Coordinates of C-alpha atoms in Angstrom, one line a residue:
X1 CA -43.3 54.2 232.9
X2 CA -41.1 57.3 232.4
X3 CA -42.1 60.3 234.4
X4 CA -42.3 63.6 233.7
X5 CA -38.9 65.5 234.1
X6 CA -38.7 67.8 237.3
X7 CA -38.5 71.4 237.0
X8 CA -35.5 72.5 239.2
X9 CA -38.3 74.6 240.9
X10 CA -39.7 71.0 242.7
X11 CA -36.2 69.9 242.8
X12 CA -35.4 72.9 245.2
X13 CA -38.2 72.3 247.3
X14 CA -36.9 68.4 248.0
X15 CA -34.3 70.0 249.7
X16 CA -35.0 71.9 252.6
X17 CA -33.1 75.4 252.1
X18 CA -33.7 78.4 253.6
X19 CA -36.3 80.4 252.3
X20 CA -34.0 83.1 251.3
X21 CA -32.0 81.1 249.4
X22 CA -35.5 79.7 247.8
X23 CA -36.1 83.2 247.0
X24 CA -32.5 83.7 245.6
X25 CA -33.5 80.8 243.4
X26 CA -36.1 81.6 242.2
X27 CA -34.3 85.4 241.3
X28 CA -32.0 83.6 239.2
X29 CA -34.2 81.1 237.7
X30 CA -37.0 83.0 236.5
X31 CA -35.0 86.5 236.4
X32 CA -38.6 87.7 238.5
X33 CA -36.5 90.1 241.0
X34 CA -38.2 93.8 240.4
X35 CA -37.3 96.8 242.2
X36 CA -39.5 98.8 244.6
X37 CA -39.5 102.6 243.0
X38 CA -38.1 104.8 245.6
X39 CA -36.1 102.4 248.0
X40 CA -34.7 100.1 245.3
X41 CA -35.4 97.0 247.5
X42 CA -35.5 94.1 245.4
X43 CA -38.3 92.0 245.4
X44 CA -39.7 88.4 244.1
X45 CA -43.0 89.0 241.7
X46 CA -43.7 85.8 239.4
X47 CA -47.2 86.8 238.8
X48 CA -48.7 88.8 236.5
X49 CA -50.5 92.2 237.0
X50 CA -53.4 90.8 235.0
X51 CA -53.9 88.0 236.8
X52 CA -53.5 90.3 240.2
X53 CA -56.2 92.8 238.6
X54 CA -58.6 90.1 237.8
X55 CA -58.6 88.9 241.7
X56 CA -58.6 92.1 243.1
X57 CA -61.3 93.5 240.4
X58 CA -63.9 90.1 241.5
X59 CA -62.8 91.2 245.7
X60 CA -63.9 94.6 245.3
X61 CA -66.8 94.0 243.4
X62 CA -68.2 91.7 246.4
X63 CA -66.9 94.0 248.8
X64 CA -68.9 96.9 247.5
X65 CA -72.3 94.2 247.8
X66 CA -71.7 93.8 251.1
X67 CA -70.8 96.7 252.2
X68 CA -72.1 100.5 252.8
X69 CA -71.1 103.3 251.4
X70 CA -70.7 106.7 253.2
X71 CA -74.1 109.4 252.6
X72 CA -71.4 112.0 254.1
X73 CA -70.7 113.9 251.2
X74 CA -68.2 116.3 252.6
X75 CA -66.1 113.1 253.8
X76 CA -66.8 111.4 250.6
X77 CA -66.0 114.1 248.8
X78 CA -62.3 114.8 250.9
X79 CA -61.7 111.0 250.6
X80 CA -62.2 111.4 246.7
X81 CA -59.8 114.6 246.7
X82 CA -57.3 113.7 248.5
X83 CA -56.5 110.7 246.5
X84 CA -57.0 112.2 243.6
X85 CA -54.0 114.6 244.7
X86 CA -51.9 111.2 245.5
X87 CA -53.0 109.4 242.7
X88 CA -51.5 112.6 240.2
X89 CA -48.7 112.9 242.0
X90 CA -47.7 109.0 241.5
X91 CA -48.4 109.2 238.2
X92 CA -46.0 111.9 237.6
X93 CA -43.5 109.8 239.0
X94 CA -43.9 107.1 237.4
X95 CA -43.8 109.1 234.2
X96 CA -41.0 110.6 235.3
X97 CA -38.5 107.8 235.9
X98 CA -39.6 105.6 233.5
X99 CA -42.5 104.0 234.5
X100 CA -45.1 105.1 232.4
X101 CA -46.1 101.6 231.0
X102 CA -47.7 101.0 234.7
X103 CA -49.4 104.0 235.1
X104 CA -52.4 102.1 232.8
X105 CA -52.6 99.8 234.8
X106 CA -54.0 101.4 237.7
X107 CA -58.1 101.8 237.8
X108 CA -58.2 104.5 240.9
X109 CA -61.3 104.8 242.8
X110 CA -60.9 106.1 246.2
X111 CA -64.2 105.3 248.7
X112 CA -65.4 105.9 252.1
X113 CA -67.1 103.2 253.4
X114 CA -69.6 103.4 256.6
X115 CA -68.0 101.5 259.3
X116 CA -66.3 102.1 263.3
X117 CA -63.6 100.1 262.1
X118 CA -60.4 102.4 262.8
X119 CA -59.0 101.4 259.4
X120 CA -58.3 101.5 255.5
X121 CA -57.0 99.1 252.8
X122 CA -56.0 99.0 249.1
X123 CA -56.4 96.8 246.6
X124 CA -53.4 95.9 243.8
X125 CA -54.6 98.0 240.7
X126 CA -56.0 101.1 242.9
X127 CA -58.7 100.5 245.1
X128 CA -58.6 102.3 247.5
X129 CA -61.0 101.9 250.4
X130 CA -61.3 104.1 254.1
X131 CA -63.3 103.6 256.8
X132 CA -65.2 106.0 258.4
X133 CA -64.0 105.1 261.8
X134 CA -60.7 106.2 260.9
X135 CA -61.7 110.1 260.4
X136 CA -61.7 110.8 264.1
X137 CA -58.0 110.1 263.7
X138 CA -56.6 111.6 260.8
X139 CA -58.5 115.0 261.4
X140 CA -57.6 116.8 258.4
X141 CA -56.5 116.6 254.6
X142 CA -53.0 115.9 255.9
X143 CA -54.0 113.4 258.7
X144 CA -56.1 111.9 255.7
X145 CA -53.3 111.9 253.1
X146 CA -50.8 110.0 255.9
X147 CA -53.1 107.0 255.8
X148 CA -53.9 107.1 251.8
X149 CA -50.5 107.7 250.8
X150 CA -50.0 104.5 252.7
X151 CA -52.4 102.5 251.4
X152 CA -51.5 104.0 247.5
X153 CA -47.5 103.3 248.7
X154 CA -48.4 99.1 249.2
X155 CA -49.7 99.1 245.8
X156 CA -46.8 100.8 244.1
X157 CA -44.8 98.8 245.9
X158 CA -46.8 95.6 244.6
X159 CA -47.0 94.3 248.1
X160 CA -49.7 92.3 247.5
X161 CA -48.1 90.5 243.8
X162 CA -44.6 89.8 246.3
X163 CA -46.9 88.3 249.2
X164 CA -48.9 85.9 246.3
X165 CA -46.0 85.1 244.8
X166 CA -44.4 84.0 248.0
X167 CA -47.8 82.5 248.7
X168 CA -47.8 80.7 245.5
X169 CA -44.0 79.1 245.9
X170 CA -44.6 77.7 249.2
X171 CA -48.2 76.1 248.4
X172 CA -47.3 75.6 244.3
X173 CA -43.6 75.3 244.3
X174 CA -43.9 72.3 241.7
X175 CA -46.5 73.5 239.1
X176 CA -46.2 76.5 236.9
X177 CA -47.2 79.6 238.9
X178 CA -48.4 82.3 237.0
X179 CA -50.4 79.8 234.5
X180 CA -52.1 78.5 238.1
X181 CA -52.6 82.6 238.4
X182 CA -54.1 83.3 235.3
X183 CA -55.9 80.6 235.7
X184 CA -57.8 81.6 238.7
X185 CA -58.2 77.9 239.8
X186 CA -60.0 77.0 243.1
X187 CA -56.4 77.2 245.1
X188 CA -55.6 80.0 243.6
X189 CA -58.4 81.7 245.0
X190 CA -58.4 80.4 248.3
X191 CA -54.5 81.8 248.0
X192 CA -55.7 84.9 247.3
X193 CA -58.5 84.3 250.5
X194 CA -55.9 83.7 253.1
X195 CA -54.1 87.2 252.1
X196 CA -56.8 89.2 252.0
X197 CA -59.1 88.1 254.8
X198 CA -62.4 87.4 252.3
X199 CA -64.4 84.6 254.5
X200 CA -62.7 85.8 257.6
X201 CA -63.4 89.7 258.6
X202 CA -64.1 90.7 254.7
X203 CA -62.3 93.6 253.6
X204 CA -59.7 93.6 256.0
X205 CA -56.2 92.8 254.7
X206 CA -54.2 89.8 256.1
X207 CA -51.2 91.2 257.5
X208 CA -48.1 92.8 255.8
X209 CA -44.6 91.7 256.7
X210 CA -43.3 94.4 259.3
X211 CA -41.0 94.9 256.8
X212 CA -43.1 96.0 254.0
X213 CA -45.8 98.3 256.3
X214 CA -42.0 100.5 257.2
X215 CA -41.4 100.4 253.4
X216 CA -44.9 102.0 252.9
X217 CA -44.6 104.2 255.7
X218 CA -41.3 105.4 254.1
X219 CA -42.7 105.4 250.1
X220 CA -46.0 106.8 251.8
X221 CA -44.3 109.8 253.5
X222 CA -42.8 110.8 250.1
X223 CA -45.8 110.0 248.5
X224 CA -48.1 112.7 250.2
X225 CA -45.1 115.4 249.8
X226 CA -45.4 115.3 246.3
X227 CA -49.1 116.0 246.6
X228 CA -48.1 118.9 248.9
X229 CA -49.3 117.7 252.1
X230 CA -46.5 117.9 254.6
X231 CA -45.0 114.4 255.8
X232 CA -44.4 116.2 259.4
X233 CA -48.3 115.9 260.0
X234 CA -47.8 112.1 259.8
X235 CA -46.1 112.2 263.7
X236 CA -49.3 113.5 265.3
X237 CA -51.3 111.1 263.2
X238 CA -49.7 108.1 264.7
X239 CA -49.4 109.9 268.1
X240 CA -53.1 110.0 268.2
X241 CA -53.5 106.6 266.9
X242 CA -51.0 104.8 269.4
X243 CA -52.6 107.0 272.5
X244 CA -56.0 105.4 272.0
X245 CA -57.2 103.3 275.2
X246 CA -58.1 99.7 275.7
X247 CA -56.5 96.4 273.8
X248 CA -54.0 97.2 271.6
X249 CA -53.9 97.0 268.4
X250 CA -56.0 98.6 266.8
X251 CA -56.5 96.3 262.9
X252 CA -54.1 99.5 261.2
X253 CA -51.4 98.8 263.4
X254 CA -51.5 95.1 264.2
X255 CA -48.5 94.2 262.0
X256 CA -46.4 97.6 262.8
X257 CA -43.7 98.1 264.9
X258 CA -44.1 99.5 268.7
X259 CA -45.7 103.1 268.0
X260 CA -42.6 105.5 269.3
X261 CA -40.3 103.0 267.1
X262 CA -42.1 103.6 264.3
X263 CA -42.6 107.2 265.3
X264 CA -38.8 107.5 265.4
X265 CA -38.2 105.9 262.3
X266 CA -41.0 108.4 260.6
X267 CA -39.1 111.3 262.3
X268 CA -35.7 110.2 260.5
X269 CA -37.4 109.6 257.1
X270 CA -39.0 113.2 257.1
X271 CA -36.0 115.4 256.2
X272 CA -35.7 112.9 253.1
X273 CA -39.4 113.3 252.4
X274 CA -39.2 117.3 252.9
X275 CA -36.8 117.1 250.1
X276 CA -40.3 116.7 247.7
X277 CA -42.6 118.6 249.3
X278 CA -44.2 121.5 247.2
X279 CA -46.5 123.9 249.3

């Protein structure tokens, strides 16, 4: 019986390479490396923002039926304008350097949700969502801004399409991925599942590689200059964060560096991010 030819994709995943070269691979093969706007890091992204909109679009809706909404309208109403603030001050880069195809693509909606959670999370296409328990931290509109620009920075930076596609290689190396994407098969889901914590603590975002929360701290910082909040305010933020007793970490920082590392690294991104800051 004669079998179906191998695509070189299953052939690489015979041999046991290292995952970078995997990823090298698959650069070449599928010409799927994109760059991060503002630190030019290459990344892998095989899957489609459709198919990424659709997932996220069906996650939010149940998160929203499950969960509570803040009654506080003056923090509902901070939440709301703050992002906003972010959300015209990406847009105007993207506009600016070329990007104006993506800016579409984003639905924003930017929502305080009722819980003593100390955290916040976004979803790829816009969805922004922040906890109340995380307002005793940031304080005010610039404490608040350090935390969205954050969150808006891993969607920018398609964080979530590079960890599904890396998700997708190493669990559907031999089938074609984006199809099994925009597909939305049973796998595909569960994929989806594992990354971002629905059936486990619902809402809450499976880790990010260290490496991609100090990419949005940096894309974050420049972020919330645009919108004229100053990026120095982010020090105190995490100051206050870090100096909170009991078991560290707190959910926000579980997949950061050690706090005064990642202080320090802040401190030598700011003159950079000072460079776009408009009062």
């Amino acid at each position: 019986m004669q079998t179906k030819p191998e695509t070189s994709l299953a052939c690489a995943f015979k041999h046991k390479g290292s995952w970078a070269l995997l990823l090298l691979l698959h650069c070449m093969l599928l010409s799927s490396c994109v760059t991060v706007p503002i630190t030019g890091r290459s990344q892998l992204n095989i899957v489609s923002s459709s198919g990424m909109l659709a997932l996220s679009n069906e996650t939010y809706g149940k998160f929203k039926k499950s969960n509570q909404e803040s009654a506080d309208r003056k923090n509902t109403a901070l939440v709301k304008n703050v992002g906003t603030r972010l959300q015209l001050a990406v847009e105007h880069y993207l506009r600016s350097n070329g990007m104006a195809a993506e800016v579409n693509g984003y639905l924003w909606e930017f929502k305080l949700f009722e819980s003593k959670d100390v955290n916040a999370f976004a979803l790829p296409g816009g969805k922004v969502v922040i906890y109340t328990g995380i307002l005793p931290f940031t304080k005010t509109d610039a404490g608040l801004a350090v935390v969205m620009s954050h969150e808006i920075a891993h969607v920018i930076a398609r964080h979530g399409n590079e960890r599904m596609s890396q998700a997708l290689i190493s669990q559907m190396g031999g089938i074609a991925l984006n199809e099994a994407l925009s597909s939305q098969s049973q796998k595909t889901k569960d994929l989806w599942a594992g990354i971002y914590g629905i059936g486990t603590t619902f809402g809450f975002l499976m880790p990010y590689s260290r490496m991609q929360e100090t990419e949005a701290d940096h894309i974050g910082l420049i972020f919330m200059a645009m919108a004229g909040y100053d990026p120095n305010e982010a020090v105190p933020f995490w100051r206050r964060m870090a100096a909170q007793p009991g078991n560290r970490p707190l959910e926000f920082l579980s997949t950061h560096p050690a706090p005064e590392s990642r202080i320090r690294q802040i401190q030598s991104e700011i003159p950079e991010a000072m460079r776009y800051y408009r009062k």
